[in-house]
CSV table of C-alpha atoms in Angstrom, one decimal:
chain,number,residue,atom,x,y,z
B,1,GLN,CA,0.0,0.0,0.0
B,2,VAL,CA,1.0,3.6,-0.3
B,3,GLN,CA,3.5,4.9,2.2
B,4,LEU,CA,4.7,8.4,2.8
B,5,GLN,CA,8.1,9.4,4.2
B,6,GLU,CA,9.1,12.9,5.3
B,7,SER,CA,12.8,13.9,5.1
B,8,GLY,CA,14.8,17.0,5.7
B,9,PRO,CA,17.0,18.8,8.3
B,10,GLY,CA,15.9,18.3,11.9
B,11,LEU,CA,17.4,21.7,13.0
B,12,VAL,CA,16.9,25.0,11.3
B,13,LYS,CA,18.2,28.4,12.4
B,14,PRO,CA,15.9,31.3,13.1
B,15,SER,CA,15.2,33.5,10.0
B,16,GLU,CA,16.3,30.7,7.6
B,17,THR,CA,14.1,28.5,5.4
B,18,LEU,CA,12.7,25.1,6.5
B,19,SER,CA,12.8,22.6,3.6
B,20,LEU,CA,11.1,19.2,3.7
B,21,THR,CA,10.4,16.5,1.2
B,22,CYS,CA,7.7,13.8,1.2
B,23,THR,CA,8.5,10.7,-0.8
B,24,VAL,CA,5.5,8.6,-2.0
B,25,SER,CA,6.2,4.9,-2.3
B,26,GLY,CA,3.9,2.0,-3.3
B,27,GLY,CA,1.8,4.2,-5.5
B,28,SER,CA,1.8,7.1,-7.9
B,29,ILE,CA,1.7,10.8,-6.9
B,30,SER,CA,-0.5,11.4,-10.0
B,31,GLY,CA,-4.2,11.8,-9.5
B,32,TYR,CA,-4.2,13.0,-5.9
B,33,TYR,CA,-4.0,16.0,-3.7
B,34,TRP,CA,-1.1,16.1,-1.2
B,35,SER,CA,-0.9,17.9,2.1
B,36,TRP,CA,1.4,19.2,4.8
B,37,ILE,CA,0.2,19.4,8.4
B,38,ARG,CA,2.2,20.2,11.5
B,39,GLN,CA,2.0,19.7,15.3
B,40,PRO,CA,3.9,21.9,17.7
B,41,PRO,CA,5.2,20.0,20.8
B,42,GLY,CA,2.3,19.1,23.1
B,43,LYS,CA,-0.2,20.9,20.9
B,44,GLY,CA,-2.8,20.2,18.3
B,45,LEU,CA,-2.8,19.8,14.5
B,46,GLU,CA,-2.4,22.7,12.1
B,47,ASN,CA,-3.0,22.6,8.4
B,48,ILE,CA,-0.2,24.1,6.3
B,49,GLY,CA,-1.6,23.6,2.8
B,50,HIS,CA,-1.9,21.2,-0.1
B,51,ILE,CA,-1.0,20.7,-3.7
B,52,TYR,CA,-2.6,18.8,-6.6
B,53,TYR,CA,-0.3,16.6,-8.6
B,54,ARG,CA,-0.6,19.1,-11.5
B,55,GLY,CA,0.7,21.9,-9.3
B,56,SER,CA,-2.3,23.9,-8.0
B,57,THR,CA,-2.0,24.9,-4.4
B,58,ASP,CA,-4.0,26.1,-1.4
B,59,TYR,CA,-2.3,27.5,1.7
B,60,ASN,CA,-3.4,28.3,5.3
B,61,PRO,CA,-3.9,32.1,5.2
B,62,SER,CA,-1.9,32.5,8.4
B,63,LEU,CA,1.2,30.9,6.8
B,64,LYS,CA,0.6,31.9,3.2
B,65,SER,CA,3.2,34.6,3.0
B,66,ARG,CA,5.9,32.2,4.0
B,67,VAL,CA,4.9,28.8,2.5
B,68,THR,CA,5.6,27.2,-0.8
B,69,ILE,CA,4.5,23.7,-1.7
B,70,SER,CA,5.8,22.1,-4.9
B,71,VAL,CA,5.6,18.7,-6.6
B,72,ASP,CA,8.0,16.6,-8.7
B,73,THR,CA,6.0,13.9,-10.3
B,74,SER,CA,9.2,12.4,-11.9
B,75,LYS,CA,10.5,11.6,-8.4
B,76,ASN,CA,7.1,10.9,-6.9
B,77,GLN,CA,7.8,13.6,-4.3
B,78,PHE,CA,6.3,16.8,-3.0
B,79,SER,CA,8.0,19.4,-0.9
B,80,LEU,CA,7.5,22.2,1.7
B,81,LYS,CA,9.4,25.4,2.1
B,82,LEU,CA,8.7,27.7,5.0
B,83,SER,CA,10.7,30.9,5.1
B,84,SER,CA,11.7,33.2,7.9
B,85,VAL,CA,11.2,30.6,10.6
B,86,THR,CA,11.0,31.3,14.3
B,87,ALA,CA,10.9,29.1,17.4
B,88,SER,CA,7.1,28.9,16.9
B,89,ASP,CA,7.6,26.9,13.8
B,90,THR,CA,9.2,24.1,15.9
B,91,ALA,CA,6.9,21.1,15.3
B,92,VAL,CA,6.4,17.6,14.0
B,93,TYR,CA,5.7,18.0,10.3
B,94,TYR,CA,3.4,15.4,8.6
B,95,CYS,CA,2.8,14.8,4.9
B,96,ALA,CA,-0.5,13.2,4.0
B,97,ARG,CA,-2.6,12.1,1.0
B,98,TYR,CA,-6.1,13.2,0.1
B,99,THR,CA,-8.3,10.5,-1.4
B,100,SER,CA,-11.5,11.4,-3.3
B,101,TYR,CA,-15.0,10.3,-2.6
B,102,TYR,CA,-17.4,10.8,-5.5
B,103,PHE,CA,-20.9,11.9,-4.6
B,104,GLY,CA,-22.4,10.6,-7.8
B,105,SER,CA,-24.9,12.2,-10.2
B,106,GLY,CA,-22.4,14.9,-11.2
B,107,ARG,CA,-22.3,16.4,-7.7
B,108,GLY,CA,-18.5,16.4,-7.6
B,109,TYR,CA,-16.0,15.0,-5.1
B,110,TYR,CA,-15.0,15.2,-1.5
B,111,TYR,CA,-11.4,14.9,-0.4
B,112,TYR,CA,-10.3,13.3,2.9
B,113,LEU,CA,-6.9,12.6,4.4
B,114,ASP,CA,-6.5,8.8,4.3
B,115,VAL,CA,-2.7,8.2,4.4
B,116,TRP,CA,-0.2,9.9,6.7
B,117,GLY,CA,3.6,9.8,7.0
B,118,LYS,CA,5.2,9.1,10.4
B,119,GLY,CA,6.2,12.7,10.7
B,120,THR,CA,9.5,14.4,11.1
B,121,THR,CA,10.6,16.7,14.0
B,122,VAL,CA,11.9,20.1,13.0
B,123,THR,CA,13.5,22.3,15.7
B,124,VAL,CA,14.1,26.0,15.1
B,125,SER,CA,17.1,27.1,17.2
B,126,SER,CA,20.4,28.9,16.9
S,1,ASP,CA,-11.3,31.1,9.2
S,2,ILE,CA,-13.8,28.5,10.5
S,3,VAL,CA,-13.0,27.9,14.2
S,4,MET,CA,-13.6,24.5,15.6
S,5,ALA,CA,-14.2,23.9,19.3
S,6,GLN,CA,-14.2,20.5,20.9
S,7,SER,CA,-15.5,19.4,24.3
S,8,PRO,CA,-14.5,18.0,26.6
S,9,LEU,CA,-10.8,18.5,26.3
S,10,SER,CA,-10.1,15.5,28.5
S,11,LEU,CA,-12.3,12.5,28.8
S,12,PRO,CA,-11.6,9.6,31.3
S,13,VAL,CA,-13.4,6.5,30.1
S,14,THR,CA,-14.2,3.0,31.4
S,15,PRO,CA,-13.7,0.1,29.0
S,16,GLY,CA,-17.0,-1.3,27.8
S,17,GLU,CA,-18.8,1.9,28.5
S,18,PRO,CA,-19.9,4.4,25.8
S,19,ALA,CA,-18.1,7.7,25.3
S,20,SER,CA,-18.9,10.8,23.2
S,21,ILE,CA,-17.0,13.9,22.0
S,22,SER,CA,-18.6,17.1,20.8
S,23,CYS,CA,-17.3,19.4,18.1
S,24,ARG,CA,-18.8,22.8,17.2
S,25,SER,CA,-17.9,25.0,14.2
S,26,SER,CA,-18.2,28.8,14.0
S,27,GLN,CA,-20.2,28.4,10.8
S,28,SER,CA,-22.3,25.8,9.2
S,29,LEU,CA,-20.5,22.9,7.6
S,30,LEU,CA,-23.5,21.8,5.6
S,31,HIS,CA,-22.7,22.1,2.0
S,32,ARG,CA,-25.3,22.9,-0.6
S,33,ASN,CA,-25.0,19.3,-1.8
S,34,GLY,CA,-26.5,18.1,1.6
S,35,TYR,CA,-23.3,16.7,3.1
S,36,ASN,CA,-21.6,18.0,6.2
S,37,TYR,CA,-17.9,18.7,5.5
S,38,LEU,CA,-16.4,17.4,8.7
S,39,ASP,CA,-13.9,14.6,9.5
S,40,TRP,CA,-12.8,12.9,12.7
S,41,PHE,CA,-9.3,11.6,13.4
S,42,LEU,CA,-7.6,9.6,16.2
S,43,GLN,CA,-4.0,10.2,17.1
S,44,ARG,CA,-2.8,7.3,19.3
S,45,PRO,CA,0.2,8.0,21.6
S,46,GLY,CA,3.4,8.3,19.5
S,47,GLN,CA,1.6,7.8,16.2
S,48,SER,CA,0.4,9.8,13.3
S,49,PRO,CA,-3.3,10.7,13.1
S,50,GLN,CA,-5.6,8.3,11.4
S,51,LEU,CA,-8.9,9.0,9.8
S,52,LEU,CA,-12.0,7.6,11.6
S,53,ILE,CA,-15.0,9.4,10.0
S,54,TYR,CA,-15.4,11.6,6.9
S,55,LEU,CA,-18.4,13.6,5.7
S,56,GLY,CA,-19.7,13.7,9.3
S,57,SER,CA,-20.9,10.1,9.5
S,58,ASN,CA,-19.0,7.9,7.0
S,59,ARG,CA,-16.7,5.4,8.7
S,60,ALA,CA,-13.3,5.1,7.0
S,61,SER,CA,-12.1,1.8,5.7
S,62,GLY,CA,-11.1,-0.6,8.5
S,63,VAL,CA,-12.6,1.5,11.3
S,64,PRO,CA,-14.5,-0.6,13.8
S,65,ASP,CA,-18.3,-0.1,13.8
S,66,ARG,CA,-18.2,1.0,17.5
S,67,PHE,CA,-17.2,4.4,16.1
S,68,SER,CA,-20.0,6.6,14.7
S,69,GLY,CA,-20.3,10.2,13.7
S,70,SER,CA,-23.5,12.3,13.8
S,71,GLY,CA,-24.7,15.8,13.7
S,72,SER,CA,-25.3,18.6,11.1
S,73,GLY,CA,-24.7,22.2,10.6
S,74,THR,CA,-22.5,23.4,13.4
S,75,ASP,CA,-22.9,20.6,16.0
S,76,PHE,CA,-21.3,17.2,15.7
S,77,THR,CA,-20.6,14.2,17.9
S,78,LEU,CA,-18.2,11.3,17.7
S,79,THR,CA,-19.5,8.3,19.7
S,80,ILE,CA,-17.7,5.2,20.8
S,81,SER,CA,-20.4,2.6,21.7
S,82,ARG,CA,-18.1,0.5,23.9
S,83,VAL,CA,-14.7,1.8,24.6
S,84,GLU,CA,-11.7,-0.5,24.2
S,85,ALA,CA,-8.2,0.0,25.6
S,86,GLU,CA,-6.8,0.7,22.1
S,87,ASP,CA,-9.1,3.7,21.8
S,88,VAL,CA,-7.0,5.9,24.0
S,89,GLY,CA,-5.4,8.9,22.4
S,90,VAL,CA,-6.4,12.4,21.1
S,91,TYR,CA,-9.4,12.8,18.9
S,92,TYR,CA,-9.6,15.7,16.5
S,93,CYS,CA,-12.4,17.1,14.4
S,94,MET,CA,-11.5,18.9,11.2
S,95,GLN,CA,-13.7,21.0,8.9
S,96,ALA,CA,-13.3,20.7,5.2
S,97,LEU,CA,-15.7,23.3,3.9
S,98,GLU,CA,-12.9,26.0,3.6
S,99,THR,CA,-9.2,25.8,4.1
S,100,ARG,CA,-9.0,23.1,6.7
S,101,THR,CA,-8.9,23.8,10.4
S,102,PHE,CA,-8.8,21.4,13.3
S,103,GLY,CA,-10.4,21.4,16.7
S,104,GLN,CA,-8.1,21.6,19.8
S,105,GLY,CA,-8.3,17.8,20.4
S,106,THR,CA,-9.9,15.7,23.1
S,107,LYS,CA,-7.6,13.4,25.1
S,108,VAL,CA,-9.3,10.1,25.9
S,109,GLU,CA,-7.7,8.0,28.6
S,110,ILE,CA,-8.7,5.0,30.7
S,111,LYS,CA,-10.0,5.7,34.2
C-alpha cells in the first residue's frame, strides 16, 4: 500500500528557510492532492496547505506569505518550504494524501486525508 | 477562518462503556449538496493521526463499527459505543468546507 516518508533537516536556524520533502512509495503521486500538516510540541494539528499533482496549491492564510509547496512527479515527491522561521515553527511535520469520494450524479468530489507519514521533527534554534 | 471547538478537552473512560465527544464549528459545515464537510481523526500516543470518520458520518475503511459520527450544521458528535483500551489517544475534528482547520483535540484515557 501507499507509504509516505518525510525527510529534511531536523534543525533550522531562526530566519532561515525550512525545507522538507515527502516521498511517496507503493503508488503514484498522480491523480491526488497532497498535504502538509504540523503539530507543535504538546499541541494540536495545524493545516499548512496542499498541492494537486498538477501543481495547483492552497495554503493556510496564516502561513501563506511564508509557504511554498511544490511537486515533482518524476521523483514521486512533493516538498514544503517555510521561510523566515522562528521558534514557533518548531513542530512535527506530517505529509499526507487526500483521497477522493465521488458523490455521484455529477455532484463532484469530497477529499479526505487517508494516508499519513510518520512525521519528522523540526526544531528552530540557533 | 472557520473555528472548531471540541468538548470536553479531557475524557476519562471506562472500558466497555460508551463515550462521546462534541465538536462545534463557528459556521455551518452543511454544503449545498446536503453533506456535512467534517472529519474525525484519532492520534494514538506516538503515532500519526488516522482517519475515523469523513463527511460527518461515513466510517473510513477498516474503522470498527463501534465508532460513529453524527450531527449537522454546526454541532457534531463522535460516539464510541463500547470503549476499548486501544481507543486511548487524542481525537480531532476537522472542517473541510474551507481551508481546513482542526479542533483543539480531546484526550481520551482509561480511568
